[in-house]
Coordinates of C-alpha atoms in Angstrom, one line a residue:
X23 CA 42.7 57.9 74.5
X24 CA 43.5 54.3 75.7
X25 CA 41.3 51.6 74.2
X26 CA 41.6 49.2 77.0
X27 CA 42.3 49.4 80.9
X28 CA 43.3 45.7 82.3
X29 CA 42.7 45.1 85.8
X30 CA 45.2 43.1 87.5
X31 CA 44.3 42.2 92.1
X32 CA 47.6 41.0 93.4
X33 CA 47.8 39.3 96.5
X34 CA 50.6 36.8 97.4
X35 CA 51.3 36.2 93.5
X36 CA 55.0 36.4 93.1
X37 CA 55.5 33.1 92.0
X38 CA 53.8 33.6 88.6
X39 CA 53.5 37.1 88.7
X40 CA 56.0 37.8 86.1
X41 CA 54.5 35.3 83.7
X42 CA 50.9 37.2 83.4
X43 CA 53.2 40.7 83.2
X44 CA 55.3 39.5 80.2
X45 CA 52.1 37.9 78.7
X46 CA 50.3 41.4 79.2
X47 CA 52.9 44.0 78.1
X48 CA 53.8 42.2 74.8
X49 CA 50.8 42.0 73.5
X50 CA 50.6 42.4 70.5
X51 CA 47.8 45.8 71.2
X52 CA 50.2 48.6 72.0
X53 CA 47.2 51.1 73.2
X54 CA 46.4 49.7 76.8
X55 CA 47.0 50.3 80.6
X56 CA 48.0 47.7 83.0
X57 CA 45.9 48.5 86.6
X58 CA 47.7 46.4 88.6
X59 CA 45.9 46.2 92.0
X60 CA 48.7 45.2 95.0
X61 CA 45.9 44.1 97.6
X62 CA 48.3 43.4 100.3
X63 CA 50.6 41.6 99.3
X64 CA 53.0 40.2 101.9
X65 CA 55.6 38.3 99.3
X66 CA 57.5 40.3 97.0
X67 CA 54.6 41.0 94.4
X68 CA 54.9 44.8 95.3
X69 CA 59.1 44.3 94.3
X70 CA 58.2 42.9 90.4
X71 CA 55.6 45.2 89.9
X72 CA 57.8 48.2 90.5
X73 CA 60.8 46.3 88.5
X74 CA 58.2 46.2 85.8
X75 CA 56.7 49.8 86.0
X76 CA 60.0 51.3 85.8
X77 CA 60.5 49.3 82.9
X78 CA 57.0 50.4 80.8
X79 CA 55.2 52.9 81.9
X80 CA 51.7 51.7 80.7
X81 CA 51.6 49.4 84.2
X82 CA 49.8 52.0 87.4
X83 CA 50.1 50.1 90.5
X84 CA 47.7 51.1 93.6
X85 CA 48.9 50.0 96.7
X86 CA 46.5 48.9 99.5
X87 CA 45.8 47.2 102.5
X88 CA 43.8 43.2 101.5
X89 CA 40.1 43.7 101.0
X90 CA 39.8 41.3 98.6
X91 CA 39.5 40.9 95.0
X92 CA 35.9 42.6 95.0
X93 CA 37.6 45.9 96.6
X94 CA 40.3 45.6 94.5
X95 CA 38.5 45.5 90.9
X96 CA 36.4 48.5 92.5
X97 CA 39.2 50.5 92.7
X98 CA 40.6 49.3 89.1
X99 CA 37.5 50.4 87.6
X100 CA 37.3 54.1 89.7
X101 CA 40.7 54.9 87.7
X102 CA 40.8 53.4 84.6
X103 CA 40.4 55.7 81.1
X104 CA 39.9 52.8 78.5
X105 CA 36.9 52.7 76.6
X106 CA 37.4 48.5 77.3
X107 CA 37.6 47.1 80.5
X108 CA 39.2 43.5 81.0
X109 CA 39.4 41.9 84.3
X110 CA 42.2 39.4 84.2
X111 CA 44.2 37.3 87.2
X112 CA 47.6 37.3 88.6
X113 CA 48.7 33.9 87.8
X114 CA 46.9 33.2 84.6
X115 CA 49.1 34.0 81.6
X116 CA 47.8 35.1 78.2
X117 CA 48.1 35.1 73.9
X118 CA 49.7 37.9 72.7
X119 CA 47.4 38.2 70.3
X120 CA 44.3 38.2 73.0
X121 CA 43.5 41.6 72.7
X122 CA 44.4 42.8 69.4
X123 CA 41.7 40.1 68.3
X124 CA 39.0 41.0 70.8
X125 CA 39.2 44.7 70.4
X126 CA 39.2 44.3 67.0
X127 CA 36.0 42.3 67.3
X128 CA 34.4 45.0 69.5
X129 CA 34.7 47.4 67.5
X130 CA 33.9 45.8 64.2
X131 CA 30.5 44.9 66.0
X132 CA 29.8 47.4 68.0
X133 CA 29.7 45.0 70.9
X134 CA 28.9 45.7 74.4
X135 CA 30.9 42.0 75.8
X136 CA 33.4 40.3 73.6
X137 CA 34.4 36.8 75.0
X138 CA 37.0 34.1 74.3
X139 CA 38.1 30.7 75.7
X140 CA 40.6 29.7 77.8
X141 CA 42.3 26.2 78.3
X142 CA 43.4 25.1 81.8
X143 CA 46.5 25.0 82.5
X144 CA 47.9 22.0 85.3
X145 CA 50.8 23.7 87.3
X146 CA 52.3 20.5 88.6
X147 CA 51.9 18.5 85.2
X148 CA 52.0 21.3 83.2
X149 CA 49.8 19.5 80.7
X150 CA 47.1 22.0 79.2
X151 CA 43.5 20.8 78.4
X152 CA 40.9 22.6 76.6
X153 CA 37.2 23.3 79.1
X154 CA 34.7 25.0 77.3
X155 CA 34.2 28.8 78.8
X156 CA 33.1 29.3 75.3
X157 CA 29.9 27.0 73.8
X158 CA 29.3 28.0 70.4
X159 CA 29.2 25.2 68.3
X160 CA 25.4 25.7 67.9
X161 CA 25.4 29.0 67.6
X162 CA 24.4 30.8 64.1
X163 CA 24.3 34.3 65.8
X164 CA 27.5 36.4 65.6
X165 CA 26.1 39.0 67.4
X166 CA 23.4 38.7 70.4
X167 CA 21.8 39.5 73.4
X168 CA 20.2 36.8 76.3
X169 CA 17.2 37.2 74.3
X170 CA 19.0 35.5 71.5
X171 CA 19.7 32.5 72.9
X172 CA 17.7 29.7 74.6
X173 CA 19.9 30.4 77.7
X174 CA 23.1 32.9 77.9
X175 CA 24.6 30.8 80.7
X176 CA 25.5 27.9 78.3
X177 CA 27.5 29.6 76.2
X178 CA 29.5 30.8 79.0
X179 CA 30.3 30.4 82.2
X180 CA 29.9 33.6 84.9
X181 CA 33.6 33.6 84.6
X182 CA 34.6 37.5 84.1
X183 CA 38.4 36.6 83.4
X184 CA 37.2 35.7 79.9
X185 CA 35.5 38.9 78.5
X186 CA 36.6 42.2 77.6
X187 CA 33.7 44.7 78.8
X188 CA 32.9 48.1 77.0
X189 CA 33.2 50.7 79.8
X190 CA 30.2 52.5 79.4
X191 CA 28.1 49.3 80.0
X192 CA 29.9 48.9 83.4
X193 CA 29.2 52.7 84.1
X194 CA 26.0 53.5 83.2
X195 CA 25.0 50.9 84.9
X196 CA 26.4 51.0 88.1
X197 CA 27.7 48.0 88.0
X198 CA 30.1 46.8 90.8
X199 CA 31.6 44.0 92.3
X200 CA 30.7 42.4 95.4
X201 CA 32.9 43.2 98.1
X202 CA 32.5 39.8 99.9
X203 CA 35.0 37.0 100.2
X204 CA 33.9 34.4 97.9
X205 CA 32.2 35.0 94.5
X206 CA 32.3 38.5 94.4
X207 CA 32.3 38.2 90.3
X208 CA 29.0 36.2 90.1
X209 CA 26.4 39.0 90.2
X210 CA 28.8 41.1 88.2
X211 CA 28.8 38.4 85.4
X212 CA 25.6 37.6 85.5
X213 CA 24.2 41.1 85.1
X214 CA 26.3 42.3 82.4
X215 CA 25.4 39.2 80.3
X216 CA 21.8 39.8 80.8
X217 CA 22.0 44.0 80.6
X218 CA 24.3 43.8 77.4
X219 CA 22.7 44.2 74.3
X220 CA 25.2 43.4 71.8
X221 CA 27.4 40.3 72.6
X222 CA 29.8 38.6 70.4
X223 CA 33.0 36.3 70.8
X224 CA 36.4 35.3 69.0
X225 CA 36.0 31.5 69.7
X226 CA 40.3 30.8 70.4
X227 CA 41.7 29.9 73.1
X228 CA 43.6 33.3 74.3
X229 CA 44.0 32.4 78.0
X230 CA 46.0 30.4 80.3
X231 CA 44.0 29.5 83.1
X232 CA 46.3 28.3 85.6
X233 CA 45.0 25.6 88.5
X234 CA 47.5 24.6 91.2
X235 CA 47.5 23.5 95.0
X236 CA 46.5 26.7 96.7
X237 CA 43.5 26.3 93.6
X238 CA 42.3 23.3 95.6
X239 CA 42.7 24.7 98.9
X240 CA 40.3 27.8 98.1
X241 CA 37.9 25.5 96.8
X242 CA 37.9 23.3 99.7
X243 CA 37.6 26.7 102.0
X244 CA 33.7 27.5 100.0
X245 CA 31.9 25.5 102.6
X246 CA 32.9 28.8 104.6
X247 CA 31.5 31.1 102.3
X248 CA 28.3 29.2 100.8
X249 CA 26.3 32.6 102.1
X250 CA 28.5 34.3 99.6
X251 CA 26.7 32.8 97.2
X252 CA 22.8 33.7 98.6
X253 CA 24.5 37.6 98.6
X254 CA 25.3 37.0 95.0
X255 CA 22.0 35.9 94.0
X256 CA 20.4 38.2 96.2
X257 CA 21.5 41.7 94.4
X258 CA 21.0 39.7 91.0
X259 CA 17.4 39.5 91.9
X260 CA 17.4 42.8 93.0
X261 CA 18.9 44.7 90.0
X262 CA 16.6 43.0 87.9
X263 CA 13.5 44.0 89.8
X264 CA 14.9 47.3 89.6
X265 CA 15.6 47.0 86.0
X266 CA 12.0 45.5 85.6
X267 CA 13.4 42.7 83.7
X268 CA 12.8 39.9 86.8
X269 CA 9.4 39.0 85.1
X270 CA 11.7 37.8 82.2
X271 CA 15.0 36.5 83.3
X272 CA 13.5 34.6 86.4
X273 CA 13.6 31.0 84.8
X274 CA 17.1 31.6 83.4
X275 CA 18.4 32.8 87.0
X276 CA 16.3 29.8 88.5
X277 CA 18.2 27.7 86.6
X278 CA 21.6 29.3 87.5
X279 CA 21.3 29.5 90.9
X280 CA 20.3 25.9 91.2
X281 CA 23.4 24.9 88.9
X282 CA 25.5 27.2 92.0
X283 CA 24.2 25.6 94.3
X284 CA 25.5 22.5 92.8
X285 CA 29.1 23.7 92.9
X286 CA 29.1 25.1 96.6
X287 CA 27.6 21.6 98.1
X288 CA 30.0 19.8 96.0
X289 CA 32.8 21.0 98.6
X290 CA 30.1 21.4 101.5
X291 CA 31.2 18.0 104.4
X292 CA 28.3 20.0 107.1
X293 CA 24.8 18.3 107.1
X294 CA 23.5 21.2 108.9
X295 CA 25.1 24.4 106.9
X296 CA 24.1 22.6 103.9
X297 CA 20.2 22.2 104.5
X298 CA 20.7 26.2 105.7
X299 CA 22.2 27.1 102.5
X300 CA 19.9 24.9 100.3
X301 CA 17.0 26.1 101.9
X302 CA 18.0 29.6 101.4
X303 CA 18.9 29.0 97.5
X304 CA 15.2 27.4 96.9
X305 CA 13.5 30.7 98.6
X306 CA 15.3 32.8 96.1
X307 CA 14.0 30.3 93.0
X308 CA 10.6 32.1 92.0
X309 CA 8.1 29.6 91.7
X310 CA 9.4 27.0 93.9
X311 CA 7.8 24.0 95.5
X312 CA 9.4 21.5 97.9
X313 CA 8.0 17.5 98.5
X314 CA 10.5 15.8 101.0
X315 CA 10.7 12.0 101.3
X316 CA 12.6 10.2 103.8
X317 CA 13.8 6.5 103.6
X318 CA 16.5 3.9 104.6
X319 CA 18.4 1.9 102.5
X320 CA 20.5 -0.9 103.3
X321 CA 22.3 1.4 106.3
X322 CA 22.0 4.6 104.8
X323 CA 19.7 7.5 105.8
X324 CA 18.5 9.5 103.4
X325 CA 16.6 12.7 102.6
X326 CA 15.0 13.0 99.2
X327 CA 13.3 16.4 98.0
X328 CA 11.5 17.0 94.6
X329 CA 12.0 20.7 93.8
X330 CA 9.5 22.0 91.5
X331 CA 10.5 25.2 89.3
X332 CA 7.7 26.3 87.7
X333 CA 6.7 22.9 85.4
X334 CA 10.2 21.7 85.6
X335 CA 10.8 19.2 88.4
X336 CA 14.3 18.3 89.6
X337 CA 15.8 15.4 92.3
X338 CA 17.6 16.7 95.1
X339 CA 18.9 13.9 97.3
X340 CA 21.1 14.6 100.1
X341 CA 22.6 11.0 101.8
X342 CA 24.1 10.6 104.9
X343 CA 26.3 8.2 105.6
X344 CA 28.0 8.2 109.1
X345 CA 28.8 11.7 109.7
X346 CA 29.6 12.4 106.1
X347 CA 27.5 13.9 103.8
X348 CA 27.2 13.6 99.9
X349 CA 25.0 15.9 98.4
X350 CA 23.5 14.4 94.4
X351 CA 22.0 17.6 93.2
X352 CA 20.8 16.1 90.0
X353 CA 18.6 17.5 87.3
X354 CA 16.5 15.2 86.7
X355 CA 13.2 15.3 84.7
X356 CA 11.0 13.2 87.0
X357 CA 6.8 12.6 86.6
X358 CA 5.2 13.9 89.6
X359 CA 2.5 12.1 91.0
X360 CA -0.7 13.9 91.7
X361 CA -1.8 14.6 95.5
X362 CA 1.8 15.2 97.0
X363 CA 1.9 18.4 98.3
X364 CA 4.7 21.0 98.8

């Protein structure tokens, strides 16, 4: 039986393609399959996978029209025999030693997620620095579930590039990815971390996460695909009703989708796409309450909301200056006077 199925989607990669390959099939842990999802690809991606595949016959490749990299795990998932599932990208490159360590750890604990960290990895300067994906300096538990911890989400990120899954979690579950064209890992992440009942780590740095130009230009494409986001959240909110767990995870997921919408109106230039998006993020935070202020200052216009999770009161300001607008989503403990109303 093979202990581990890695899922590779492949679109335009050929210029680092060969780099995550060589990384994958000498690792270190012989017993593995490489699914290497071609989703399109229009370079010659499809030429270096066969060169490889003819080379080592633990690399499938599935050929298939672009969908996405939501489609393409999918399909990874549908075929693969492991009893470990690790979802990695095409131009991130990876210590041989990655998953000799982490299966080991699996197994050892019994664990349902196994995570790592990653350093990132500057194309142009090639200069490596070390982010934390991986917070566990506090940490006294080895092994742990979101009930463990004060909140999952800081001791990692919703990154799924940086966990090896046990298969039967994924399964019996029914968990899938998103087939949607921005964040289409976030509600995967999020509900493994909080369904998993045994969660441990190996706290090295075993991946390579490469950032380059077309890295930039993706993230400067969100403001397209904010709604992505409200999707994500949406099926979160729905699994765990489902679950019956909502009543427990709400201020955690209240917290994580006000820390996403951060992100998405970091890159967001459209006054009027952002109010859309923000007020569809704060109808999906249970608990909610809104108090908007408006002022001028010294030539700039400005709209100032308090929003009110629960007991916990955060500063919103959005400022506009010209046609350009800066979004300061702080989080902010604030004392809230008595007789404003929501």
């Amino acid at each position: 039986m093979i202990d581990v199925s890695i899922i590779v989607p492949i679109f335009n990669k050929e210029r680092f393609l060969k780099d995550c390959l060589d990384s994958l099939i000498n690792q270190t842990y012989k017993n593995i399959e490489i699914i290497c999802i071609n989703d399109g690809s229009t370079d010659h991606s499809l030429d270096i996978l066969r060169d490889y595949a003819d080379k080592d016959d633990r690399l499938i490749i599935i050929s298939k029209e672009n969908k996405g990299a939501g489609n393409a795990r999918n399909t990874g998932i549908k075929i693969a025999t492991g009893r470990y599932l690790q979802f990695l990208d095409a131009d991130d490159f990876f210590e041989l030693d990655m998953l000799e360590d982490m299966v080991k750890q699996a197994d050892e604990k019994k664990a349902d997620i196994v995570i790592c960290n990653a350093l990132e990895y500057n194309e142009e300067t090639k200069i490596e620095e070390a982010h934390r994906w991986l917070n566990v300096q506090d940490l006294k538990l080895d092994v742990f579930s979101y009930h463990d911890v004060e909140n999952i989400f800081n001791i990692t990120t919703s990154s799924v590039w940086n966990k090896l899954y046990k298969k039967e979690l994924i399964i019996d579950n029914e968990i899938w990815y998103q087939e949607i064209p921005s964040n289409n890992d976030t509600a995967f992440s999020v509900i493994t971390l909080l369904l998993a009942k045994r969660i441990t780590y190996v706290d090295k740095f075993y991946i390579h996460y490469r950032y380059y130009n077309d890295t930039f230009r993706i993230s400067s494409s969100r403001e397209k695909y904010m709604q992505c986001s409200v999707m994500a959240y949406k099926k979160i909110i729905k699994v765990m009703k489902e679950k019956r767990m909502y009543g427990e995870v709400q201020d955690l997921l209240n917290q994580q989708m006000y820390n996403s919408a951060n992100y998405e109106l970091a890159f967001c230039d459209d006054e009027a796409a952002g109010k859309a998006f923000l007020r569809q993020m704060c109808r999906l935070m249970s608990g909610t309450r809104r108090i908007k202020l408006r002022y001028r200052y010294e030539g700039y216009s400005s709209l100032r909301y308090f929003y009110l999770f629960g007991k916990i009161p955060f500063l919103t300001s959005i400022i506009l200056e010209k046609r350009k607008i800066f979004y300061l989503f702080n989080c902010i403990p604030l004392s809230v006077k008595r007789g404003y109303k929501g």
